Tab-separated table of C-alpha atoms in Angstrom:
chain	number	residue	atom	x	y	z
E	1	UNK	CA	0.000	0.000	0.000
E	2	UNK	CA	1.499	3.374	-0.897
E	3	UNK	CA	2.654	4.815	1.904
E	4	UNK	CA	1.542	8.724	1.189
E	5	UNK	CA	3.597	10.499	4.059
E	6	UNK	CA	6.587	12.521	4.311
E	7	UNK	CA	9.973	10.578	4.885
E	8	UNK	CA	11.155	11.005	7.626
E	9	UNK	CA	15.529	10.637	6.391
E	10	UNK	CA	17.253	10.222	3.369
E	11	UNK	CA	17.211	6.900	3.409
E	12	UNK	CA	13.387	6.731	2.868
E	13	UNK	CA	13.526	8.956	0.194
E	14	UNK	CA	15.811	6.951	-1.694
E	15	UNK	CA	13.748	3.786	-1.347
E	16	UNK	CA	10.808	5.837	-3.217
E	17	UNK	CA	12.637	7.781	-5.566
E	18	UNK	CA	14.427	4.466	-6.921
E	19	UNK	CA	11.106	2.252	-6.149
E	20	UNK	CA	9.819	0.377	-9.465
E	21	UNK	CA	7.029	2.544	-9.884
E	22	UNK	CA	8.716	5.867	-10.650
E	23	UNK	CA	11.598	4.033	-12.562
E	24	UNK	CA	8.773	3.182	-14.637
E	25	UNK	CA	7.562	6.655	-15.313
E	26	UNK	CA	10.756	8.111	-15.508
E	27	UNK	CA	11.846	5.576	-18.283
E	28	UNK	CA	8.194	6.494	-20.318
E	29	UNK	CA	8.525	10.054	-20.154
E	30	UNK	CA	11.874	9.215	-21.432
E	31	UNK	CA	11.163	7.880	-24.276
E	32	UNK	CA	8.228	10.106	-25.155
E	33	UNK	CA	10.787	12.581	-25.176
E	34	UNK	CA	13.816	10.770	-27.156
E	35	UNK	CA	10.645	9.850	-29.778
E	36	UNK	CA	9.698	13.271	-29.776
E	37	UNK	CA	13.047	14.772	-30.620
E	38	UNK	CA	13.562	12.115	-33.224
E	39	UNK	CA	10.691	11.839	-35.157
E	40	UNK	CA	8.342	15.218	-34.518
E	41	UNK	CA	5.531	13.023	-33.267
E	42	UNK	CA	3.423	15.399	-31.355
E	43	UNK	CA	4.200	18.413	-34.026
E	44	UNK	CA	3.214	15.920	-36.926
E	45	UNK	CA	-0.050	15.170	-35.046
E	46	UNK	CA	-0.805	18.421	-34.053
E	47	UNK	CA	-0.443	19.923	-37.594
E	48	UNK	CA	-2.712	16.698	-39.112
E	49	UNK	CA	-5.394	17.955	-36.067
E	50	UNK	CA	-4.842	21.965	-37.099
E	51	UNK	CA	-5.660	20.871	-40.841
E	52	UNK	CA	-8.819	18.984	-40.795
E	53	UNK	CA	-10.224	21.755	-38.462
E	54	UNK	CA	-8.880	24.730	-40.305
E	55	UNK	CA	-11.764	25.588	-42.442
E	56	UNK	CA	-13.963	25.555	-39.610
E	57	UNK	CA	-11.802	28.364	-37.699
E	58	UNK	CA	-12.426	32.115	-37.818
E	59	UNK	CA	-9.540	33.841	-39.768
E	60	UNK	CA	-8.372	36.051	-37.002
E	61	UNK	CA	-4.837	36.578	-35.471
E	62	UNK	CA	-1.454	38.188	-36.669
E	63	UNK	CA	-1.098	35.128	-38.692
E	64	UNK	CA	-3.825	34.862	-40.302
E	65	UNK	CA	-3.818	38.895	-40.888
E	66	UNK	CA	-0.325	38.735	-42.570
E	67	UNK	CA	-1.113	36.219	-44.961
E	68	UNK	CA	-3.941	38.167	-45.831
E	69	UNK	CA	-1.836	40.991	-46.427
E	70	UNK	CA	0.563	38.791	-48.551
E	71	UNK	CA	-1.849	37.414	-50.731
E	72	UNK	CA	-3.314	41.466	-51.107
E	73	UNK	CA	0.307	42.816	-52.347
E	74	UNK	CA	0.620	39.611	-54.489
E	75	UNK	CA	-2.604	40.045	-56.417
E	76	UNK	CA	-1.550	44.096	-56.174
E	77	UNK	CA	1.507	43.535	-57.736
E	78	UNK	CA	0.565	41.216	-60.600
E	79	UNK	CA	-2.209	43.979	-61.704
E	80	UNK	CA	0.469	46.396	-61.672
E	81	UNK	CA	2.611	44.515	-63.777
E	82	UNK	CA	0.285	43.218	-66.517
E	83	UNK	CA	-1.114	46.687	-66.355
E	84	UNK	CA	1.802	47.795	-67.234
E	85	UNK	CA	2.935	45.479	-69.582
E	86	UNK	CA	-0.487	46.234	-71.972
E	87	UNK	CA	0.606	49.639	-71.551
E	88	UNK	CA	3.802	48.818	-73.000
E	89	UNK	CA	2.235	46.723	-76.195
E	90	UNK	CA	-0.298	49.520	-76.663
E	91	UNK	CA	2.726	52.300	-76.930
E	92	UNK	CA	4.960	49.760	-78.931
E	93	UNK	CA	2.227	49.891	-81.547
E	94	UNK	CA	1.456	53.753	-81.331
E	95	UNK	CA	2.012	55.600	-84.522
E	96	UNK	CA	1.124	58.902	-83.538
E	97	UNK	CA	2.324	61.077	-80.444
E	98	UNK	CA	-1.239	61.885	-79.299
E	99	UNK	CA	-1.595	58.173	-79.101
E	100	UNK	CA	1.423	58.097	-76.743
E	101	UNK	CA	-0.266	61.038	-74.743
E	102	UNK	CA	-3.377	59.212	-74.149
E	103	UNK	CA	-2.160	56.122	-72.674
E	104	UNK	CA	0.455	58.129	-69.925
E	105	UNK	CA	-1.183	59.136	-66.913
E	106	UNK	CA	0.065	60.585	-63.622
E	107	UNK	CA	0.813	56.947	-62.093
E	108	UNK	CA	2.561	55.497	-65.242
E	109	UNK	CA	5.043	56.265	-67.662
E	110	UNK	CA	5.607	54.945	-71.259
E	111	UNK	CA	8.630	54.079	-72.469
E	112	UNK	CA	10.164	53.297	-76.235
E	113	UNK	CA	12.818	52.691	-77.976
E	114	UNK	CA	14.661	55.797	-79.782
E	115	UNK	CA	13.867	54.260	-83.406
E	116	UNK	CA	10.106	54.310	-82.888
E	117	UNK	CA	10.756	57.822	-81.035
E	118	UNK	CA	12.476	58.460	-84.575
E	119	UNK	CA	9.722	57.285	-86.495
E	120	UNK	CA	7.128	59.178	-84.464
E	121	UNK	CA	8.963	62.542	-84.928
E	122	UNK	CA	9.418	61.912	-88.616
E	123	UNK	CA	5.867	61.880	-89.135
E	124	UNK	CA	5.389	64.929	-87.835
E	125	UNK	CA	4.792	68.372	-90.343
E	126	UNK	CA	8.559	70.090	-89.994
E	127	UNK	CA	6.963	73.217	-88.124
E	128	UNK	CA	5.217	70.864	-85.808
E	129	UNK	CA	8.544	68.744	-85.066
E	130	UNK	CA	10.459	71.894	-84.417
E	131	UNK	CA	8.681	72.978	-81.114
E	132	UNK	CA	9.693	69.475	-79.987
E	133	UNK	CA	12.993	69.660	-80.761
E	134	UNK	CA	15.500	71.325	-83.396
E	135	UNK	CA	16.346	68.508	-85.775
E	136	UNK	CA	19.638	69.050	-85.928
E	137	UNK	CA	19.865	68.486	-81.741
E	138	UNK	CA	18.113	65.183	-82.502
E	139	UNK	CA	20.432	64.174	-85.423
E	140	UNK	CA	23.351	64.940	-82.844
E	141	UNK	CA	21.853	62.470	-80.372
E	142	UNK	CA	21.787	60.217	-82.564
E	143	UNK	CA	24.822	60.618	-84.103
E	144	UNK	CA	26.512	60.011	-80.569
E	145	UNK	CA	25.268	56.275	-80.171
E	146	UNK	CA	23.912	57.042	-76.351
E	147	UNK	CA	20.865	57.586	-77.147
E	148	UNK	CA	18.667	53.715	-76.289
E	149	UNK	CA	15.282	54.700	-75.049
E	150	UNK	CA	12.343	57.735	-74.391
E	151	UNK	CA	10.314	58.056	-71.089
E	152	UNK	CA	7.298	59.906	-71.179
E	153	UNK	CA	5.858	61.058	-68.035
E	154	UNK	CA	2.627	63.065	-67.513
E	155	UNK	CA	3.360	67.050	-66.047
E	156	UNK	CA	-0.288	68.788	-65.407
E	157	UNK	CA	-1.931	68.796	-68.484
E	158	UNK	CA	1.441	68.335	-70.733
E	159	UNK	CA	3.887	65.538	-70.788
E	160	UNK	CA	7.893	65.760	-69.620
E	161	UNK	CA	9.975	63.347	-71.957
E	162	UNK	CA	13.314	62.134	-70.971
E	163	UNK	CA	15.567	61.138	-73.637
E	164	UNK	CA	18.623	58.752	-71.731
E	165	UNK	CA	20.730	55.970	-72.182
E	166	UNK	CA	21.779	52.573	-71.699
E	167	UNK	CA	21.988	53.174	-67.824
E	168	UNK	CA	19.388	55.237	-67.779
E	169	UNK	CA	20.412	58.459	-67.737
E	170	UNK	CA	19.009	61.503	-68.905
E	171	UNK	CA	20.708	62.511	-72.104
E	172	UNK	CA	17.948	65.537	-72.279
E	173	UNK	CA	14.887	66.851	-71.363
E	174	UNK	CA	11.960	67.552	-73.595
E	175	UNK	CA	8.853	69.219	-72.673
E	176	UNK	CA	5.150	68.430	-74.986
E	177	UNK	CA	2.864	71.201	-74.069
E	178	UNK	CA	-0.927	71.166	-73.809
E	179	UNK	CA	-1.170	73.640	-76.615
E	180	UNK	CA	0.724	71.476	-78.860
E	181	UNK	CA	-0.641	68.254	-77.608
E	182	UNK	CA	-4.552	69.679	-78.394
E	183	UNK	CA	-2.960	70.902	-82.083
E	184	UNK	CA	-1.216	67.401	-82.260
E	185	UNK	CA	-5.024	65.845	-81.327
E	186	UNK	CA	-6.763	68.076	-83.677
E	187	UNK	CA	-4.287	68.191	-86.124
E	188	UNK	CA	-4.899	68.940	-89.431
E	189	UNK	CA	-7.916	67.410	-91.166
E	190	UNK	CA	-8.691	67.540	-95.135
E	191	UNK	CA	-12.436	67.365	-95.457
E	192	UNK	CA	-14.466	67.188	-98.941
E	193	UNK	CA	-16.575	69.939	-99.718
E	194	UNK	CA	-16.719	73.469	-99.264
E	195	UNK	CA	-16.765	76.062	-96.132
E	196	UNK	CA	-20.879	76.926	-96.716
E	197	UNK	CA	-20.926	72.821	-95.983
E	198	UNK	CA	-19.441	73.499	-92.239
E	199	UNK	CA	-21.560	74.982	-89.909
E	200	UNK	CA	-18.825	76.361	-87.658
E	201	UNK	CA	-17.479	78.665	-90.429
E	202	UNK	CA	-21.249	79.884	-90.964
E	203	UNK	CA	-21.212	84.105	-91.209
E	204	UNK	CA	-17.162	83.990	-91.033
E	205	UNK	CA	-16.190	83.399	-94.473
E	206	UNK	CA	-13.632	85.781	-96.426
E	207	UNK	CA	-12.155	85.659	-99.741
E	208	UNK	CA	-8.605	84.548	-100.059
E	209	UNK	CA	-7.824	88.363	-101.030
E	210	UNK	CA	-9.207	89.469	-97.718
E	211	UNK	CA	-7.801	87.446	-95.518
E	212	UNK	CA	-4.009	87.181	-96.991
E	213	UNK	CA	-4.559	91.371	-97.430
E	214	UNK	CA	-5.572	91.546	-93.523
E	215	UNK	CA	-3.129	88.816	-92.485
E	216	UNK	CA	-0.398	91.068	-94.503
E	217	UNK	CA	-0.937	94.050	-92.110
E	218	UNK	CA	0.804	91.748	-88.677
E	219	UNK	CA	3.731	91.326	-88.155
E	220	UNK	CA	5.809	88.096	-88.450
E	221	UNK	CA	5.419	86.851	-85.000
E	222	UNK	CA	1.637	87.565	-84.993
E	223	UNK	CA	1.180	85.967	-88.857
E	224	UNK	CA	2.755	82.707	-87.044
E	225	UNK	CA	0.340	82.548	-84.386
E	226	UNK	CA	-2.774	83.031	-86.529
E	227	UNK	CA	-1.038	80.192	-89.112
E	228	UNK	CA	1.286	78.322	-87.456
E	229	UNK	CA	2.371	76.289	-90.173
E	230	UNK	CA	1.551	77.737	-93.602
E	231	UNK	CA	3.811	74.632	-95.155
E	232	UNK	CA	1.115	72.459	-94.626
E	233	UNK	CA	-0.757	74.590	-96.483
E	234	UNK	CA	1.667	75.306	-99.838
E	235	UNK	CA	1.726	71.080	-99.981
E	236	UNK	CA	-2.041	71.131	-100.344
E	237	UNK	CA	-2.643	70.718	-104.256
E	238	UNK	CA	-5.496	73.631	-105.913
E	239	UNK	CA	-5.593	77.488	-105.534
E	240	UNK	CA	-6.924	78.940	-102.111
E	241	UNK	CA	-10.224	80.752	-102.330
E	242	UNK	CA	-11.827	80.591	-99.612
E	243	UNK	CA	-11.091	81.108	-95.746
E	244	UNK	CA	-13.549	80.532	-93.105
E	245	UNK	CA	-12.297	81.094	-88.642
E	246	UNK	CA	-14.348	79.320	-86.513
E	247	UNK	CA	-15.852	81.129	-83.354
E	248	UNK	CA	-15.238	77.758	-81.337
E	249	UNK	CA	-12.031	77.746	-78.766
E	250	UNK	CA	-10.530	74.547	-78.082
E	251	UNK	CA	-7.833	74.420	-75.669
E	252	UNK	CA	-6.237	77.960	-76.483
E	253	UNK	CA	-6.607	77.574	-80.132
E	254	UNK	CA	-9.490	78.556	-83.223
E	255	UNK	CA	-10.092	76.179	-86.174
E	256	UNK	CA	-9.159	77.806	-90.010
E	257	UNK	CA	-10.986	76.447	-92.827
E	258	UNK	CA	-8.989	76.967	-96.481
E	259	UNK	CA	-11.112	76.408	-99.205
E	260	UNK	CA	-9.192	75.039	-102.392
E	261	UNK	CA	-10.743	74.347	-105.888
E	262	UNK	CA	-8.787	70.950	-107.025
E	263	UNK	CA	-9.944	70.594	-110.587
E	264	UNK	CA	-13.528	70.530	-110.400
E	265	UNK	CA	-13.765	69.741	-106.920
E	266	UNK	CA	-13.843	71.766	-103.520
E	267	UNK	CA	-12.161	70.583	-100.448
E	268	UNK	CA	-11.707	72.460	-97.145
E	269	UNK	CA	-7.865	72.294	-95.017
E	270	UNK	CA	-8.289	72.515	-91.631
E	271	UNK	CA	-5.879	74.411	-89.457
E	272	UNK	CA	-5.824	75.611	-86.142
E	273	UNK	CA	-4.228	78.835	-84.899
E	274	UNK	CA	-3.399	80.472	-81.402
E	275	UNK	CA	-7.247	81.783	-80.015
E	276	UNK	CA	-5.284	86.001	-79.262
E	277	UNK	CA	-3.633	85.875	-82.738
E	278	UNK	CA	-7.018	84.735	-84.186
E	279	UNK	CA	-9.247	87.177	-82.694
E	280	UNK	CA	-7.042	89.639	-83.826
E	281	UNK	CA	-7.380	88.644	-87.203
E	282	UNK	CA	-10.749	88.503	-87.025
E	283	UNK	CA	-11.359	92.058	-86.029
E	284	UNK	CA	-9.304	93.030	-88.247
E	285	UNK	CA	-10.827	91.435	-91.055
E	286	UNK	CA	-14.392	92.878	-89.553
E	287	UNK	CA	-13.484	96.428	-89.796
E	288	UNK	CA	-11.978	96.062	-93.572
E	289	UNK	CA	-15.779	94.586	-94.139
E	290	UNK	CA	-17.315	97.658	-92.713
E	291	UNK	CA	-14.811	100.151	-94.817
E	292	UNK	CA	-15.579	98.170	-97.725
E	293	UNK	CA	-19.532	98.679	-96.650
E	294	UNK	CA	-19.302	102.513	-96.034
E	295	UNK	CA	-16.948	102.852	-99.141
E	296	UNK	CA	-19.437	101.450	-101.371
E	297	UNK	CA	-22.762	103.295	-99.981
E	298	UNK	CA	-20.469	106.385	-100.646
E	299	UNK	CA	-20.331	105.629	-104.021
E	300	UNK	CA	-23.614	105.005	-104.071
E	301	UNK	CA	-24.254	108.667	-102.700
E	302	UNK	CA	-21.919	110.008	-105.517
E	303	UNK	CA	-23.421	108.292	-108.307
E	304	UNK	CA	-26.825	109.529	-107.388
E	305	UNK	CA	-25.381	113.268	-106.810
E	306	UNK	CA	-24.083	112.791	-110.695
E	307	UNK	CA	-27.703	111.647	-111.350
């Protein structure tokens, strides 16, 4: 029978602590251990236990939280990339800057090579290129061999472009403003037809005297402004009769409408000039109307005095 008081020496104490019983135990919580150490036992049933209950427990704790947030930055991150990687397709193919322009907004960038950069600014009218860049500074880039790649990158309403190199960096700096990005978007459309056809041009329609007369009386500056690139114009094919100005603004700028007679046919080039330079021309065209008028009632007056 166990005996379940104190000892009273040593000696009794030894007798229980080496008694068969707690040999026994000692030697089975032994080997639970050893077997533990050796072969994960208790981990490996633990985990087996954790996994057939785990879609029945909430998904709360730091754990559970930072595999959630994991799993958010993945899927994060591979939008991001494919994102950008359309982007990249849908610039590759691009043929026109405005093109470029639409696709670049204030979180992403477009980047392409310096040949299709090239081949972009080539397709450009010469006037238009210009207030990009002076082709001989491009030809000198190129001429160089540092020039690899363009980054375009959105600046308020304009876009920043960042001509660099193999490693990156910037060889020079090239600003696109809004005003030319709008005349880049509008650009310059031939349309069939002639100016009494377009309702915009209605009541604003001068002979090509009148207008080259008026637009004669400004001076250089000023004539550029109201027709910013008058080579797009001498490449047109026919005899200008006809001008029409618009009295719509869009984005700082006023549509021209030249009337040519091609053969037997009418067709109507339009242009856009700077809205100040415009309205100037307009007046000005206004008042030669109304000393044209009061010229001819004159001689109206004069002829019936002979009478």
């Amino acid at each position: 029978m166990t005996d379940w008081a104190e000892p009273s020496d040593f000696k009794e104490w030894g007798k229980r602590m080496f008694a068969l019983r707690p040999l026994l135990i000692f030697i089975l919580i032994s080997a639970i251990f050893i077997l533990e150490l050796r072969f994960d036992w208790m981990e490996r049933f633990l985990g087996s236990y954790l996994v057939t209950t785990n879609s029945a427990r909430p998904e709360s704790g730091s754990i559970w939280e930072k595999s959630h947030q994991t799993r958010t930055a993945q899927q994060t991150l591979e939008k991001i990339l494919t994102d950008r990687q359309a982007l990249q397709r849908e610039a590759r193919s691009a043929a026109t800057f405005t093109q470029i322009a639409a696709k670049v907004s204030s979180e992403n960038g477009v980047m392409l090579s310096a040949d299709h950069f090239r081949q972009l600014y080539m397709s450009l009218a010469p006037t238009i290129a210009r207030d990009i860049i002076s082709p001989l500074d491009l030809l000198e880039l190129v001429s160089t061999g540092r020039w690899h790649r363009t980054y375009f990158e959105k600046s308020g309403s304009g876009l920043i472009l960042y001509l660099l190199d193999a490693d990156n960096r910037v060889l020079r700096q090239l600003e696109l403003r809004s005003s030319l990005l709008s005349q880049l978007e509008s650009g310059e459309v031939t349309l069939a037809g002639s100016l009494d056809e377009l309702p915009n041009f209605k009541n604003r329609i001068y002979t090509a005297d009148q207008f080259f007369q008026s637009l004669k009386s400004f001076h250089e500056e000023a004539r550029r402004s109201m027709v910013p690139h008058p080579d797009l114009l001498l490449a047109a094919p026919g005899q200008i009769v006809r001008v029409g100005i618009s009295d719509e603004t869009q984005s700082g700028f006023i549509e021209l409408g030249f009337e040519f007679i091609v053969g037997n046919q009418r067709r109507v080039l339009v242009v856009q000039g700077q809205e100040w330079a415009v309205w100037r021309l307009r007046a000005h065209l206004e008042g030669l109307e109304r000393e044209n008028a009061a010229g001819s009632t004159e001689n109206r007056k004069e002829d019936w005095t002979r009478q």
